[in-house]
Short mmCIF file of C-alpha atoms (C1' of nucleotides) in Angstrom, two decimals:
data_model
loop_
_atom_site.label_atom_id
_atom_site.label_comp_id
_atom_site.label_asym_id
_atom_site.label_seq_id
_atom_site.Cartn_x
_atom_site.Cartn_y
_atom_site.Cartn_z
CA MET I 1 25.61 11.52 -18.90
CA ASP I 2 22.00 10.66 -19.11
CA PRO I 3 19.88 13.59 -17.92
CA VAL I 4 17.69 11.35 -15.79
CA GLU I 5 20.63 9.82 -13.95
CA ILE I 6 22.13 13.25 -13.37
CA LYS I 7 18.81 14.29 -11.96
CA LEU I 8 18.66 11.37 -9.56
CA ILE I 9 22.19 11.84 -8.29
CA THR I 10 21.63 15.58 -8.00
CA ALA I 11 18.45 14.97 -6.08
CA LEU I 12 20.40 12.99 -3.49
CA GLU I 13 23.27 15.46 -3.34
CA ASP I 14 20.88 18.35 -2.99
CA ARG I 15 19.67 16.76 0.22
CA GLY I 16 23.20 16.73 1.60
CA LEU I 17 23.62 13.01 1.02
CA ARG I 18 26.94 11.47 0.04
CA LYS I 19 27.60 9.92 -3.32
CA THR I 20 28.35 6.30 -2.59
CA ALA I 21 28.84 3.16 -4.68
CA ALA I 22 25.56 1.67 -3.46
CA ARG I 23 23.55 4.78 -4.30
CA SER I 24 25.12 4.99 -7.75
CA LEU I 25 24.12 1.40 -8.43
CA VAL I 26 20.55 2.10 -7.35
CA THR I 27 20.13 5.34 -9.28
CA SER I 28 21.63 4.03 -12.49
CA ARG I 29 19.54 0.90 -12.30
CA ILE I 30 16.39 2.99 -11.91
CA GLU I 31 17.44 5.08 -14.86
CA ASN I 32 18.11 2.04 -17.03
CA ALA I 33 14.79 0.45 -16.15
CA ASN I 34 12.86 3.33 -17.74
CA ASP I 35 9.61 1.86 -16.50
CA ALA I 36 7.78 1.76 -13.21
CA PHE I 37 9.12 -0.74 -10.69
CA THR I 38 8.58 -1.99 -7.16
CA ALA I 39 11.12 -1.87 -4.36
CA GLU I 40 11.32 -5.66 -4.37
CA GLN I 41 12.07 -5.73 -8.08
CA LEU I 42 14.97 -3.34 -7.51
CA CYS I 43 16.27 -5.53 -4.67
CA ARG I 44 16.16 -8.56 -6.93
CA ASP I 45 17.93 -6.70 -9.72
CA LEU I 46 20.63 -5.50 -7.35
CA PRO I 47 21.54 -8.42 -5.09
CA GLU I 48 24.87 -6.73 -4.38
CA VAL I 49 23.08 -3.87 -2.61
CA GLY I 50 21.39 -4.52 0.72
CA ARG I 51 17.63 -4.35 0.99
CA ALA I 52 17.76 -1.65 3.62
CA THR I 53 19.88 0.54 1.37
CA VAL I 54 17.60 0.05 -1.60
CA TYR I 55 14.57 1.02 0.46
CA ARG I 56 16.37 3.97 2.02
CA THR I 57 17.56 5.28 -1.34
CA ILE I 58 14.10 5.00 -2.81
CA ARG I 59 12.70 6.93 0.13
CA HIS I 60 15.26 9.70 -0.34
CA LEU I 61 14.40 9.94 -4.02
CA VAL I 62 10.69 10.09 -3.29
CA ASP I 63 11.20 12.73 -0.61
CA SER I 64 13.20 14.81 -3.05
CA GLY I 65 10.48 14.53 -5.69
CA ALA I 66 12.73 12.78 -8.21
CA LEU I 67 10.70 9.59 -7.94
CA CYS I 68 6.99 9.31 -7.56
CA LYS I 69 5.42 6.61 -5.50
CA LEU I 70 2.09 5.38 -6.65
CA PRO I 71 -0.07 3.21 -4.50
CA ILE I 72 -1.37 0.06 -6.12
CA LEU I 73 -4.46 -1.69 -4.86
CA ASP I 74 -3.47 -5.21 -3.84
CA GLY I 75 0.26 -4.97 -3.98
CA ALA I 76 3.42 -3.08 -3.29
CA PRO I 77 3.55 0.54 -4.44
CA MET I 78 5.31 1.27 -7.71
CA TYR I 79 7.86 3.95 -8.36
CA SER I 80 8.56 5.89 -11.51
CA VAL I 81 10.96 8.65 -12.39
CA ALA I 82 9.19 12.00 -12.33
CA ARG I 83 9.82 13.36 -15.79
CA VAL I 84 7.15 16.02 -15.72
CA GLU I 85 6.82 18.40 -12.79
CA HIS I 86 3.19 17.87 -11.81
CA HIS I 87 1.50 14.98 -13.53
CA HIS I 88 -0.83 12.02 -13.27
CA HIS I 89 -0.48 8.39 -14.17
CA THR I 90 -1.99 5.89 -16.50
CA ILE I 91 -1.86 2.28 -15.35
CA CYS I 92 -2.57 -0.57 -17.70
CA SER I 93 -4.88 -2.89 -15.81
CA LYS I 94 -3.63 -5.88 -17.82
CA CYS I 95 0.15 -5.55 -17.81
CA GLY I 96 0.66 -2.89 -15.14
CA ALA I 97 2.63 -0.53 -17.39
CA VAL I 98 2.69 2.97 -15.97
CA GLY I 99 2.64 6.15 -18.05
CA GLU I 100 2.70 9.81 -17.19
CA PHE I 101 0.52 12.60 -18.48
CA ARG I 102 -0.30 16.18 -17.82
CA HIS I 103 -3.47 17.93 -18.84
CA SER I 104 -4.44 21.44 -17.95
CA THR I 105 -8.10 20.49 -17.75
CA VAL I 106 -7.44 18.33 -14.73
CA GLU I 107 -5.86 21.26 -12.94
CA ARG I 108 -8.71 23.52 -13.98
CA VAL I 109 -11.23 21.11 -12.46
CA MET I 110 -9.56 21.61 -9.11
CA ARG I 111 -10.58 25.23 -9.08
CA SER I 112 -14.21 24.44 -9.73
CA LEU I 113 -14.10 21.84 -6.95
CA GLU I 114 -12.96 24.36 -4.37
CA LYS I 115 -16.55 25.46 -3.83
CA GLU I 116 -17.84 21.90 -3.52
CA ILE I 117 -15.40 20.77 -0.91
CA ASP I 118 -15.33 21.48 2.80
CA GLY I 119 -11.83 22.55 3.74
CA ASP I 120 -8.67 23.68 1.98
CA ILE I 121 -7.45 21.71 -0.98
CA VAL I 122 -3.76 20.96 -0.49
CA GLY I 123 -3.18 18.48 -3.30
CA HIS I 124 -4.67 15.84 -5.51
CA ARG I 125 -3.89 12.60 -7.24
CA MET I 126 -5.43 10.99 -10.26
CA GLU I 127 -4.91 7.65 -11.89
CA ILE I 128 -6.39 6.54 -15.16
CA PHE I 129 -6.78 2.83 -15.67
CA ILE I 130 -6.34 1.81 -19.27
CA THR I 131 -5.75 -1.12 -21.52
CA CYS I 132 -2.54 -0.08 -23.22
CA ASN I 133 -1.95 -0.36 -26.95
CA GLN I 134 0.34 -3.37 -26.56
CA CYS I 135 -2.31 -5.27 -24.63
CA LEU I 136 -4.99 -4.21 -27.11
CA ALA I 137 -2.81 -5.53 -29.95
CA LYS I 138 -2.30 -8.82 -28.13
CA SER I 139 -6.01 -9.36 -27.55
CA ASP I 140 -6.74 -8.49 -31.20
CA THR I 141 -4.73 -11.55 -32.22
CA GLY I 142 -7.12 -13.60 -30.12
CA ALA I 143 -4.48 -14.54 -27.55
CA ASN I 144 -6.44 -13.35 -24.54
CA SER I 145 -9.62 -11.69 -25.63
CA ALA I 146 -11.75 -12.50 -22.59
CA VAL I 147 -12.62 -9.56 -20.30
CA MET L 1 -33.25 -0.56 10.13
CA ASP L 2 -30.47 1.72 9.07
CA PRO L 3 -30.42 1.95 5.27
CA VAL L 4 -26.64 1.49 5.18
CA GLU L 5 -26.72 -1.72 7.18
CA ILE L 6 -29.49 -3.12 5.02
CA LYS L 7 -27.34 -2.31 2.03
CA LEU L 8 -24.32 -4.13 3.43
CA ILE L 9 -26.26 -7.26 4.35
CA THR L 10 -28.03 -7.20 1.02
CA ALA L 11 -24.73 -6.87 -0.75
CA LEU L 12 -23.55 -10.09 0.87
CA GLU L 13 -26.80 -11.94 0.32
CA ASP L 14 -26.86 -10.85 -3.31
CA ARG L 15 -23.62 -12.72 -3.75
CA GLY L 16 -25.17 -15.91 -2.44
CA LEU L 17 -23.45 -15.66 0.91
CA ARG L 18 -25.07 -16.82 4.11
CA LYS L 19 -26.12 -14.47 6.84
CA THR L 20 -24.04 -15.44 9.83
CA ALA L 21 -23.42 -13.99 13.28
CA ALA L 22 -19.86 -13.04 12.39
CA ARG L 23 -20.90 -11.21 9.24
CA SER L 24 -23.65 -9.35 11.06
CA LEU L 25 -21.13 -8.16 13.64
CA VAL L 26 -18.80 -6.94 10.93
CA THR L 27 -21.42 -5.18 8.84
CA SER L 28 -23.09 -3.46 11.77
CA ARG L 29 -19.76 -2.34 13.13
CA ILE L 30 -18.86 -0.81 9.76
CA GLU L 31 -22.20 0.90 9.66
CA ASN L 32 -21.79 2.31 13.18
CA ALA L 33 -18.31 3.59 12.46
CA ASN L 34 -19.63 5.95 9.77
CA ASP L 35 -16.09 6.91 8.88
CA ALA L 36 -13.29 5.34 6.91
CA PHE L 37 -11.40 2.55 8.66
CA THR L 38 -8.62 0.04 8.13
CA ALA L 39 -8.98 -3.73 8.30
CA GLU L 40 -6.79 -3.82 11.40
CA GLN L 41 -8.98 -1.27 13.16
CA LEU L 42 -12.00 -3.47 12.51
CA CYS L 43 -10.15 -6.49 13.88
CA ARG L 44 -9.28 -4.57 17.02
CA ASP L 45 -12.86 -3.38 17.42
CA LEU L 46 -14.18 -6.91 16.97
CA PRO L 47 -11.92 -9.24 18.94
CA GLU L 48 -14.77 -11.78 19.02
CA VAL L 49 -14.53 -12.20 15.23
CA GLY L 50 -11.48 -13.89 13.73
CA ARG L 51 -9.06 -11.87 11.61
CA ALA L 52 -9.57 -14.12 8.63
CA THR L 53 -13.31 -13.58 8.74
CA VAL L 54 -12.96 -9.81 9.04
CA TYR L 55 -10.65 -9.72 6.04
CA ARG L 56 -12.87 -12.07 4.05
CA THR L 57 -16.01 -10.07 4.79
CA ILE L 58 -14.32 -6.83 3.80
CA ARG L 59 -13.21 -8.41 0.56
CA HIS L 60 -16.76 -9.57 -0.21
CA LEU L 61 -18.10 -6.08 0.47
CA VAL L 62 -15.47 -4.49 -1.75
CA ASP L 63 -16.13 -7.00 -4.53
CA SER L 64 -19.83 -6.23 -4.33
CA GLY L 65 -19.16 -2.51 -4.55
CA ALA L 66 -20.74 -1.76 -1.16
CA LEU L 67 -17.38 -0.72 0.27
CA CYS L 68 -14.66 1.16 -1.48
CA LYS L 69 -11.05 0.47 -0.83
CA LEU L 70 -8.75 3.39 -1.10
CA PRO L 71 -5.01 3.00 -1.18
CA ILE L 72 -3.07 5.11 1.28
CA LEU L 73 0.55 5.97 0.74
CA ASP L 74 2.52 4.60 3.68
CA GLY L 75 -0.04 2.44 5.34
CA ALA L 76 -2.87 0.00 5.09
CA PRO L 77 -5.69 0.81 2.68
CA MET L 78 -8.80 2.38 4.12
CA TYR L 79 -12.36 1.35 3.49
CA SER L 80 -15.48 3.45 3.40
CA VAL L 81 -19.10 2.71 2.70
CA ALA L 82 -19.96 3.66 -0.87
CA ARG L 83 -22.84 6.07 -0.48
CA VAL L 84 -22.72 7.48 -3.98
CA GLU L 85 -22.52 5.28 -7.05
CA HIS L 86 -19.43 6.62 -8.76
CA HIS L 87 -17.45 9.07 -6.70
CA HIS L 88 -14.09 10.29 -5.55
CA HIS L 89 -12.56 10.89 -2.17
CA THR L 90 -11.27 13.73 -0.10
CA ILE L 91 -8.65 12.80 2.46
CA CYS L 92 -7.65 15.18 5.20
CA SER L 93 -3.87 15.12 5.29
CA LYS L 94 -3.88 16.04 8.98
CA CYS L 95 -6.45 13.76 10.56
CA GLY L 96 -7.07 11.25 7.78
CA ALA L 97 -10.83 11.84 7.63
CA VAL L 98 -12.26 10.57 4.36
CA GLY L 99 -15.10 12.21 2.49
CA GLU L 100 -16.92 11.42 -0.69
CA PHE L 101 -17.84 13.69 -3.56
CA ARG L 102 -19.12 13.55 -7.08
CA HIS L 103 -18.65 16.20 -9.70
CA SER L 104 -19.65 15.98 -13.30
CA THR L 105 -16.66 18.02 -14.41
CA VAL L 106 -14.33 15.23 -13.37
CA GLU L 107 -16.22 12.81 -15.56
CA ARG L 108 -16.25 15.27 -18.43
CA VAL L 109 -12.49 15.59 -18.25
CA MET L 110 -12.19 11.90 -18.95
CA ARG L 111 -13.70 12.38 -22.36
CA SER L 112 -11.22 15.06 -23.30
CA LEU L 113 -8.38 12.85 -22.09
CA GLU L 114 -9.33 10.05 -24.42
CA LYS L 115 -7.45 11.70 -27.27
CA GLU L 116 -4.35 12.33 -25.14
CA ILE L 117 -3.95 8.81 -23.91
CA ASP L 118 -2.60 5.76 -25.71
CA GLY L 119 -4.99 2.90 -25.14
CA ASP L 120 -8.54 2.40 -23.93
CA ILE L 121 -9.62 4.10 -20.74
CA VAL L 122 -11.29 1.53 -18.49
CA GLY L 123 -11.56 3.51 -15.27
CA HIS L 124 -10.11 6.24 -13.14
CA ARG L 125 -9.54 7.25 -9.57
CA MET L 126 -9.09 10.64 -8.00
CA GLU L 127 -8.21 11.71 -4.51
CA ILE L 128 -8.22 15.25 -3.25
CA PHE L 129 -6.01 15.98 -0.29
CA ILE L 130 -7.44 18.63 1.99
CA THR L 131 -7.17 20.17 5.38
CA CYS L 132 -10.65 19.59 6.71
CA ASN L 133 -12.71 22.23 8.48
CA GLN L 134 -12.18 20.62 11.88
CA CYS L 135 -8.41 20.69 11.47
CA LEU L 136 -8.56 24.26 10.14
CA ALA L 137 -10.55 25.26 13.21
CA LYS L 138 -8.03 23.57 15.48
CA SER L 139 -5.07 25.35 13.91
CA ASP L 140 -6.91 28.69 14.12
CA THR L 141 -6.90 28.36 17.90
CA GLY L 142 -3.12 28.11 17.68
CA ALA L 143 -3.05 24.50 18.86
CA ASN L 144 -1.05 23.19 15.94
CA SER L 145 -0.41 25.94 13.45
CA ALA L 146 2.89 24.69 12.03
CA VAL L 147 2.82 23.24 8.53
"C1'" DT H 1 48.63 12.44 3.42
"C1'" DC H 2 46.21 11.07 7.06
"C1'" DA H 3 43.45 10.86 11.23
"C1'" DG H 4 38.97 12.04 12.99
"C1'" DT H 5 34.15 11.94 12.61
"C1'" DA H 6 29.92 11.73 10.89
"C1'" DG H 7 27.28 9.55 7.35
"C1'" DT H 8 26.46 5.01 5.30
"C1'" DT H 9 25.99 0.15 4.82
"C1'" DG H 10 23.91 -4.40 5.20
"C1'" DA H 11 23.13 -8.79 7.84
"C1'" DT H 12 19.83 -9.78 10.92
"C1'" DA H 13 15.87 -9.38 13.62
"C1'" DT H 14 11.60 -7.62 13.80
"C1'" DC H 15 7.14 -5.72 12.57
"C1'" DA H 16 2.76 -5.26 10.12
"C1'" DA H 17 -0.65 -6.47 6.75
"C1'" DG H 18 -2.71 -9.98 4.74
"C1'" DT H 19 -3.43 -14.95 3.07
"C1'" DA H 20 -3.54 -20.26 3.24
"C1'" DT H 21 -4.74 -24.26 5.83
"C1'" DC H 22 -7.93 -27.17 7.79
"C1'" DA H 23 -10.56 -29.29 11.49
"C1'" DA H 24 -14.57 -27.89 13.96
"C1'" DT H 25 -18.78 -25.57 13.57
"C1'" DT H 26 -22.97 -23.63 11.62
"C1'" DA H 27 -26.66 -22.40 8.20
"C1'" DC H 28 -29.52 -23.98 5.04
"C1'" DT H 29 -32.16 -27.72 2.33
"C1'" DG H 30 -35.33 -31.30 1.70
"C1'" DC R 1 -33.97 -33.45 11.77
"C1'" DA R 2 -30.23 -35.42 9.17
"C1'" DG R 3 -27.11 -34.33 5.40
"C1'" DT R 4 -24.11 -31.31 3.13
"C1'" DA R 5 -22.00 -27.42 1.86
"C1'" DA R 6 -20.60 -22.97 3.49
"C1'" DT R 7 -18.34 -20.69 7.20
"C1'" DT R 8 -15.32 -19.93 10.94
"C1'" DG R 9 -11.06 -18.95 13.34
"C1'" DA R 10 -6.62 -20.54 15.49
"C1'" DT R 11 -2.39 -21.09 13.55
"C1'" DA R 12 1.26 -20.82 10.44
"C1'" DC R 13 3.04 -18.53 6.85
"C1'" DT R 14 4.15 -14.87 3.19
"C1'" DT R 15 5.36 -10.48 1.81
"C1'" DG R 16 6.71 -5.71 2.17
"C1'" DA R 17 9.07 -2.78 4.89
"C1'" DT R 18 11.58 -0.88 9.02
"C1'" DA R 19 14.83 -0.98 13.31
"C1'" DT R 20 19.29 -2.22 15.10
"C1'" DC R 21 23.98 -1.76 15.29
"C1'" DA R 22 28.77 -3.01 14.42
"C1'" DA R 23 31.69 -2.48 10.50
"C1'" DC R 24 32.83 0.46 6.94
"C1'" DT R 25 33.58 4.65 4.01
"C1'" DA R 26 33.40 9.47 2.32
"C1'" DC R 27 34.50 13.76 3.41
"C1'" DT R 28 36.95 17.44 6.33
"C1'" DG R 29 40.68 20.07 7.97
"C1'" DA R 30 45.35 20.01 9.58
#
DNA sequence: TCAGTAGTTGATATCAAGTATCAATTACTG
DNA sequence: CAGTAATTGATACTTGATATCAACTACTGA
């Protein structure tokens, strides 16, 4: 009874969707991954579920807000379980690991931008590119210190 | 002698690339567009230039920093001429118009985030989704007021 | 319990964005 | 102006994602 899995199944049911074997496989796999993933990765991990179904289920989860889709320059978008209501992402530019954070200052900036910007602000997105601690540790050992 | 076009040609020459007819067509078209565009749009606008060349030229311009590539959820990335050194984008969620802005507060937030975040910050990206003034004006006339 | 029906599935075809190949062409150099 | 190295672009291909549609399955109400 993992809270995340419950959330994913609930998200689908809340949209009036049926609970099927294929959808259970997809949602539990996402929950077990506990890291950001691409649609293709999911398809590879679940050969017993059709591609179309994997893509459709992901779309439902994104539409419901249970998953967030983050666009990646040069590559397929990644998906991660939305653990925090409104949040932003950190992306390690070496290994691609995705994290989630929330900081009130970011939201406060939006208010001060309202005067700067022509039009109504309806949303925003922010990504912070980092070198994560794991990758920093690796390069400290001299394995791959070139930047 | 439009300053933007000079900048685009210079950007290519600075990378040791030759000035060719195809590249001139691409750069001047980008300069005339004065709005964000997709690679496919450019290809359609320039049937006399091969797709490969259009894509290659765009890549050179992005690598040189003269163009910025911004990822779009559900669709091909858009490109816009980088008029301001470091900046962020506004994207109208109705018509897709892309704007550019710079605000010191955004940069200041980064410093306060350094403590929050595990790892070294190497960059960031921010997009503000808006309804632009044109689209606001249109919906005021009752043409398309549903949201 | 079961039949009806509406939602779901997945193999396949297709589409769209973008890249690799490579022979022909072109820009630069001396 | 010849040599050579960069460039071009038609073509084929790759990858990510969607459309199609007949077969299947979950729910409903009797």
